[in-house]
Coordinates of C-alpha atoms in Angstrom, one line a residue:
M178 CA -44.1 -3.2 -28.4
R179 CA -46.5 -1.1 -26.3
N180 CA -49.5 -2.1 -28.5
R181 CA -48.5 -5.7 -28.2
A182 CA -48.3 -5.5 -24.5
I183 CA -51.7 -3.8 -24.2
L184 CA -53.3 -6.4 -26.5
A185 CA -51.9 -9.3 -24.6
A186 CA -53.0 -7.8 -21.3
V187 CA -56.5 -7.3 -22.5
L188 CA -56.7 -10.9 -23.8
I189 CA -55.3 -12.5 -20.7
S190 CA -57.5 -10.6 -18.3
T191 CA -60.6 -11.4 -20.4
T192 CA -59.8 -15.1 -20.4
F193 CA -59.1 -15.1 -16.7
L194 CA -62.5 -13.6 -16.0
F195 CA -64.6 -15.7 -18.2
G196 CA -62.6 -18.9 -18.9
S197 CA -61.6 -20.4 -22.3
G198 CA -64.9 -22.2 -22.9
L199 CA -63.1 -25.1 -24.6
A200 CA -65.3 -28.2 -24.9
G201 CA -63.7 -31.5 -23.9
A202 CA -63.2 -34.6 -26.0
Q203 CA -65.9 -37.3 -25.9
E204 CA -63.6 -40.3 -25.2
A205 CA -61.1 -40.4 -22.4
V206 CA -58.3 -41.8 -24.5
A207 CA -54.9 -40.3 -25.3
I208 CA -54.9 -38.3 -28.5
P209 CA -51.6 -38.2 -30.3
A210 CA -50.5 -34.9 -31.8
E211 CA -47.6 -33.7 -33.9
I212 CA -45.8 -30.7 -32.3
R213 CA -44.1 -28.1 -34.5
S214 CA -41.3 -26.5 -32.6
Y215 CA -39.7 -23.1 -33.4
P216 CA -36.5 -22.4 -31.6
I217 CA -36.0 -19.4 -29.3
R218 CA -32.3 -18.6 -29.3
S219 CA -32.4 -15.2 -27.7
F220 CA -34.3 -14.7 -24.5
K221 CA -34.0 -10.9 -24.6
I222 CA -35.5 -9.6 -27.8
G223 CA -32.8 -8.2 -30.2
S224 CA -29.9 -9.3 -27.9
T225 CA -27.4 -12.2 -27.9
E226 CA -27.0 -11.9 -24.1
T227 CA -27.5 -15.2 -22.2
R228 CA -26.8 -14.2 -18.6
F229 CA -29.5 -12.6 -16.5
G230 CA -28.5 -12.3 -12.9
R231 CA -28.0 -15.9 -11.7
L232 CA -30.0 -17.2 -14.7
E233 CA -28.2 -18.5 -17.8
F234 CA -30.6 -18.9 -20.8
V235 CA -30.2 -22.4 -22.4
G236 CA -32.8 -22.1 -25.1
G237 CA -36.5 -22.2 -25.7
L238 CA -39.2 -23.3 -28.1
E239 CA -42.5 -22.0 -29.4
L240 CA -44.8 -25.0 -29.7
R241 CA -47.7 -25.3 -32.1
S242 CA -50.1 -28.1 -33.1
A243 CA -53.1 -28.6 -35.4
L244 CA -54.8 -30.5 -32.5
D245 CA -57.9 -28.6 -31.5
H246 CA -57.3 -29.0 -27.8
F247 CA -53.6 -28.1 -27.8
G248 CA -52.7 -25.3 -25.5
S249 CA -53.7 -23.9 -22.1
M250 CA -50.7 -25.6 -20.5
S251 CA -51.0 -24.6 -16.8
G252 CA -49.0 -27.3 -15.1
F253 CA -45.7 -29.0 -16.2
R254 CA -43.4 -31.6 -14.6
Y255 CA -40.6 -33.9 -15.8
V256 CA -41.0 -37.6 -14.9
V257 CA -37.7 -38.3 -16.6
P258 CA -35.4 -35.3 -15.7
G259 CA -35.0 -33.0 -18.7
S260 CA -36.8 -35.5 -21.1
G261 CA -40.2 -37.2 -20.5
F262 CA -42.9 -34.9 -19.1
I263 CA -46.5 -34.7 -17.9
G264 CA -48.7 -31.7 -17.7
V265 CA -52.3 -30.5 -17.1
T266 CA -54.3 -27.8 -18.9
D267 CA -56.9 -25.5 -17.4
S268 CA -59.3 -26.8 -20.0
G269 CA -59.3 -30.3 -18.4
F270 CA -56.7 -32.3 -20.2
W271 CA -53.5 -34.2 -19.3
Y272 CA -50.6 -34.0 -21.7
H273 CA -47.5 -36.2 -22.1
G274 CA -44.4 -35.9 -24.3
T275 CA -40.6 -36.0 -24.5
L276 CA -38.4 -33.0 -24.9
E277 CA -35.7 -33.6 -27.6
R278 CA -32.2 -32.0 -27.3
D279 CA -29.2 -31.5 -29.4
G280 CA -25.6 -32.7 -28.5
N281 CA -25.2 -29.6 -26.3
G282 CA -28.3 -30.2 -24.3
V283 CA -30.3 -27.4 -26.0
P284 CA -34.0 -28.0 -26.5
V285 CA -34.8 -28.6 -30.2
G286 CA -38.3 -30.2 -30.2
V287 CA -41.0 -32.3 -28.7
S288 CA -41.8 -35.9 -29.6
G289 CA -44.4 -38.5 -28.6
F290 CA -46.9 -35.8 -27.6
S291 CA -50.5 -36.7 -26.6
M292 CA -53.4 -35.2 -24.8
Q293 CA -56.2 -37.0 -22.8
P294 CA -59.4 -35.6 -21.2
M295 CA -59.5 -35.8 -17.4
V296 CA -62.2 -37.9 -15.9
N297 CA -64.0 -37.9 -12.6
A298 CA -64.2 -40.6 -10.0
S299 CA -66.8 -42.4 -12.1
G300 CA -64.6 -42.4 -15.2
A301 CA -66.8 -39.8 -16.9
I302 CA -65.6 -36.7 -18.7
N303 CA -66.9 -33.4 -17.4
N304 CA -66.6 -30.6 -19.9
E305 CA -67.6 -27.9 -17.5
K306 CA -64.8 -25.3 -17.0
W307 CA -65.7 -24.8 -13.3
H308 CA -65.0 -28.5 -12.7
T309 CA -61.9 -29.1 -14.8
D310 CA -59.8 -26.0 -14.3
A311 CA -56.6 -27.8 -13.4
E312 CA -53.9 -25.3 -12.5
A313 CA -51.3 -26.9 -10.2
L314 CA -49.3 -30.1 -10.7
A315 CA -46.7 -32.0 -8.6
V316 CA -45.3 -35.5 -9.1
Q317 CA -43.5 -37.7 -6.6
G318 CA -42.7 -41.3 -7.6
S319 CA -46.0 -42.8 -8.9
E320 CA -48.2 -40.2 -7.2
V321 CA -49.5 -37.1 -9.0
T322 CA -51.2 -34.2 -7.2
V323 CA -53.3 -31.7 -9.0
G324 CA -54.8 -28.4 -7.8
F325 CA -58.1 -27.2 -9.3
E326 CA -59.6 -23.7 -9.2
R327 CA -63.3 -22.7 -9.3
E328 CA -64.4 -26.0 -7.8
H329 CA -61.6 -25.8 -5.3
R330 CA -59.9 -29.1 -4.6
I331 CA -56.6 -30.9 -4.5
A332 CA -56.8 -34.4 -5.9
T333 CA -54.3 -37.3 -6.3
F334 CA -53.9 -39.7 -9.2
D335 CA -51.7 -42.7 -10.1
L336 CA -49.0 -41.8 -12.6
A337 CA -49.3 -43.5 -16.0
S338 CA -47.2 -43.1 -19.1
A339 CA -50.0 -41.9 -21.3
N340 CA -53.6 -42.8 -20.2
M341 CA -54.3 -41.3 -16.8
G342 CA -57.1 -42.8 -14.8
T343 CA -59.6 -41.7 -12.2
P344 CA -58.6 -39.7 -9.1
N345 CA -57.7 -41.6 -6.0
G346 CA -59.3 -39.1 -3.7
T347 CA -58.8 -35.5 -2.5
V348 CA -56.4 -34.0 0.0
P349 CA -57.7 -31.5 2.7
F350 CA -56.3 -28.1 1.6
L351 CA -56.6 -26.6 5.1
V352 CA -57.1 -23.0 3.9
P353 CA -60.7 -22.0 4.8
A354 CA -62.9 -22.4 1.7
Y355 CA -64.4 -19.0 2.2
E356 CA -60.9 -17.5 1.8
L357 CA -60.4 -19.0 -1.7
R358 CA -61.3 -16.6 -4.6
R359 CA -63.2 -18.2 -7.4
N360 CA -60.5 -17.9 -10.1
K361 CA -57.5 -17.3 -7.8
G362 CA -57.3 -20.6 -5.9
F363 CA -54.6 -23.2 -5.7
E364 CA -52.2 -22.5 -8.6
A365 CA -48.9 -24.0 -7.2
I366 CA -48.1 -27.4 -5.6
A367 CA -44.8 -29.0 -4.9
Y368 CA -43.4 -32.0 -2.9
S369 CA -40.7 -30.8 -0.4
P370 CA -37.4 -32.7 -0.1
E371 CA -37.5 -35.6 2.3
D372 CA -34.4 -34.3 4.1
S373 CA -35.7 -30.8 4.7
G374 CA -37.6 -29.6 7.8
L375 CA -40.8 -30.2 5.8
E376 CA -40.0 -33.9 5.5
G377 CA -41.5 -34.4 2.1
A378 CA -44.8 -32.7 2.7
R379 CA -46.7 -31.1 -0.1
V380 CA -46.8 -27.3 -0.2
A381 CA -49.8 -25.7 -1.9
I382 CA -50.1 -22.0 -2.7
T383 CA -53.0 -20.0 -4.1
E384 CA -52.7 -17.6 -7.0
R385 CA -54.2 -14.6 -5.3
S386 CA -56.5 -15.6 -2.5
I387 CA -55.4 -12.9 0.0
D388 CA -56.0 -11.9 3.6
K389 CA -56.9 -8.5 4.9
Q390 CA -53.2 -7.5 4.7
G391 CA -52.9 -8.5 1.1
N392 CA -50.8 -11.7 1.8
I393 CA -51.4 -14.8 -0.2
F394 CA -52.9 -17.9 1.4
A395 CA -50.9 -21.2 1.3
A396 CA -50.6 -24.4 3.3
V397 CA -48.3 -27.2 4.2
L398 CA -50.6 -30.2 3.7
E399 CA -49.0 -32.7 6.0
G400 CA -46.0 -33.4 8.2
P401 CA -44.5 -31.7 11.2
R402 CA -45.2 -28.1 9.9
K403 CA -48.7 -28.9 8.7
G404 CA -50.9 -25.8 8.6
V405 CA -51.8 -22.5 6.9
F406 CA -49.2 -19.9 6.2
K407 CA -49.0 -16.8 3.9
V408 CA -46.8 -15.6 1.2
K409 CA -46.1 -11.8 1.0
R410 CA -47.5 -10.4 -2.2
R411 CA -44.9 -8.1 -3.8
G412 CA -46.2 -5.6 -6.3
T413 CA -48.8 -6.7 -8.8
F414 CA -47.5 -10.3 -9.2
D415 CA -49.5 -13.4 -8.6
I416 CA -48.1 -16.9 -8.0
T417 CA -48.5 -19.4 -10.8
A418 CA -46.3 -22.3 -9.9
C419 CA -43.6 -23.5 -7.4
T420 CA -40.9 -26.1 -7.2
F421 CA -38.2 -27.1 -4.8
L422 CA -34.5 -26.7 -5.9
A423 CA -31.7 -29.1 -5.1
D424 CA -30.4 -26.8 -2.3
G425 CA -33.8 -27.3 -0.6
S426 CA -35.1 -23.8 -1.3
L427 CA -38.5 -23.1 -2.8
L428 CA -38.7 -21.4 -6.2
L429 CA -41.8 -19.4 -7.0
L430 CA -42.9 -18.5 -10.5
E431 CA -44.9 -15.3 -10.6
R432 CA -46.9 -13.4 -13.2
S433 CA -48.2 -9.9 -13.5
F434 CA -50.2 -8.1 -16.2
N435 CA -51.9 -4.8 -16.6
M436 CA -53.2 -2.6 -19.4
A437 CA -50.2 -0.2 -19.4
E438 CA -47.3 -2.6 -19.1
G439 CA -48.6 -6.0 -20.4
V440 CA -47.4 -9.3 -19.1
K441 CA -44.4 -9.9 -16.8
M442 CA -42.7 -13.0 -15.3
R443 CA -40.7 -13.2 -12.1
F444 CA -38.7 -15.8 -10.1
R445 CA -38.6 -15.6 -6.3
Q446 CA -36.5 -17.9 -4.1
V447 CA -37.6 -18.7 -0.6
D448 CA -35.7 -20.2 2.3
T449 CA -37.6 -23.4 3.2
A450 CA -36.7 -23.0 6.9
T451 CA -39.1 -20.0 7.0
I452 CA -42.1 -22.0 6.0
A453 CA -44.3 -23.0 8.9
K454 CA -47.8 -22.7 10.2
G455 CA -48.9 -19.1 11.0
R456 CA -45.9 -17.5 9.3
T457 CA -45.8 -15.0 6.4
I458 CA -42.8 -15.8 4.1
D459 CA -41.1 -13.7 1.5
G460 CA -37.9 -14.4 -0.4
T461 CA -35.3 -13.1 -2.8
I462 CA -36.3 -12.0 -6.3
L463 CA -33.9 -13.7 -8.8
F464 CA -35.1 -12.1 -12.0
E465 CA -38.0 -10.2 -13.5
A466 CA -38.9 -10.1 -17.2
D467 CA -41.3 -8.0 -19.3
L468 CA -42.3 -8.1 -23.0
N469 CA -38.8 -7.0 -23.9
F470 CA -38.1 -10.7 -23.4
Q471 CA -39.5 -13.9 -25.0
I472 CA -42.3 -14.5 -22.4
D473 CA -46.0 -15.0 -22.4
N474 CA -48.5 -16.1 -19.7
M475 CA -45.9 -18.2 -17.9
E476 CA -47.7 -20.8 -15.6
G477 CA -45.8 -24.1 -15.5
L478 CA -42.5 -24.7 -13.7
D479 CA -40.1 -27.5 -12.9
A480 CA -36.4 -27.9 -11.8
W481 CA -33.9 -30.7 -11.9
I482 CA -30.1 -31.4 -11.9
D483 CA -28.6 -32.2 -15.3
E484 CA -25.8 -34.6 -16.1
Q485 CA -23.2 -32.0 -15.4
G486 CA -24.6 -31.4 -11.9
R487 CA -26.2 -28.0 -12.8
Q488 CA -29.5 -26.8 -11.5
R489 CA -31.9 -26.4 -14.5
I490 CA -35.2 -24.6 -14.5
A491 CA -38.0 -25.0 -17.1
V492 CA -41.1 -22.8 -17.5
V493 CA -44.1 -23.1 -19.9
S494 CA -46.8 -20.7 -20.9
D495 CA -50.6 -21.0 -21.1
D496 CA -51.8 -19.5 -24.4
N497 CA -55.5 -19.4 -23.3
H498 CA -56.3 -20.9 -26.7
S499 CA -55.8 -17.5 -28.3
I500 CA -54.1 -16.7 -31.6
L501 CA -52.6 -13.7 -30.0
Q502 CA -50.7 -15.7 -27.4
R503 CA -48.0 -18.4 -27.6
N504 CA -47.2 -21.8 -26.0
L505 CA -43.6 -21.3 -24.9
Y506 CA -41.0 -23.6 -23.3
L507 CA -38.1 -21.8 -21.8
E508 CA -35.1 -23.3 -20.0
F509 CA -32.4 -21.8 -17.7
I510 CA -29.4 -22.9 -15.7
L511 CA -29.4 -21.4 -12.1
T512 CA -25.8 -20.5 -11.4
E513 CA -24.2 -20.2 -8.0

């Protein structure tokens, strides 16, 4: 287990520094792909335990495909709760598909999967990693918002069932550009609830663009609390995604890796009332997992209420197009 942790940490850190180098497709059309799904029935390796603090493990999948561009899934959102989804990769692709479930609501596979190269405002494909490093994703109605690293920007698109078009424009990200680290920019974006104090505004959080005190830069992009705020960085964890829960709170997905301990995943829940211009917010840690659990480089996050009225949470991993990493889909119920 220790050797696996060290190997994974080396691979991920190398990819983060230099990028995946994946070349894009030459036509901006959706490319269908068959997904092979391998069930994950136990979240903790070697254990049948399903309850981890307030999290109840529902099930998971390891996803594989022969499609060359498959992988690097950095953003994930459901457009049909618990079923149809859209995502972005940090190699410059959109992906779409449908999560299939059994009669008990447990994930069993993915159908209707496709990938499509992103295009610029002129409709052209740009294969350069510095321009297509899509990391953050949020969806509200027919509007899609994407955060990009390296060439830092937040862009909007019209939602389409498969073939996504050109960006509609960009949104001012408010954080001073000189404060954004080259490969640690906007990694998390979410639309706040309309009935919250944020009044539906988008919240954008960087991965690890930090101030002199080590706090992470973030911003409310519009609305009555518009402005820059900070998130307290706790330990060695960086923020990789965020979403708002049904109770109005903000859920952060965080990741850590180092040579000695390998990769870790953490959930942190934040009271939305604390988010405002000039503040530094923190939150309550719900759960932390290391390589004793079925995790990898967890980067995508979404949440929804299922048919039984339960709060569900889904996370996906970015395999960095490496044979030593995995594309995982994990699902939990957040209990009271």
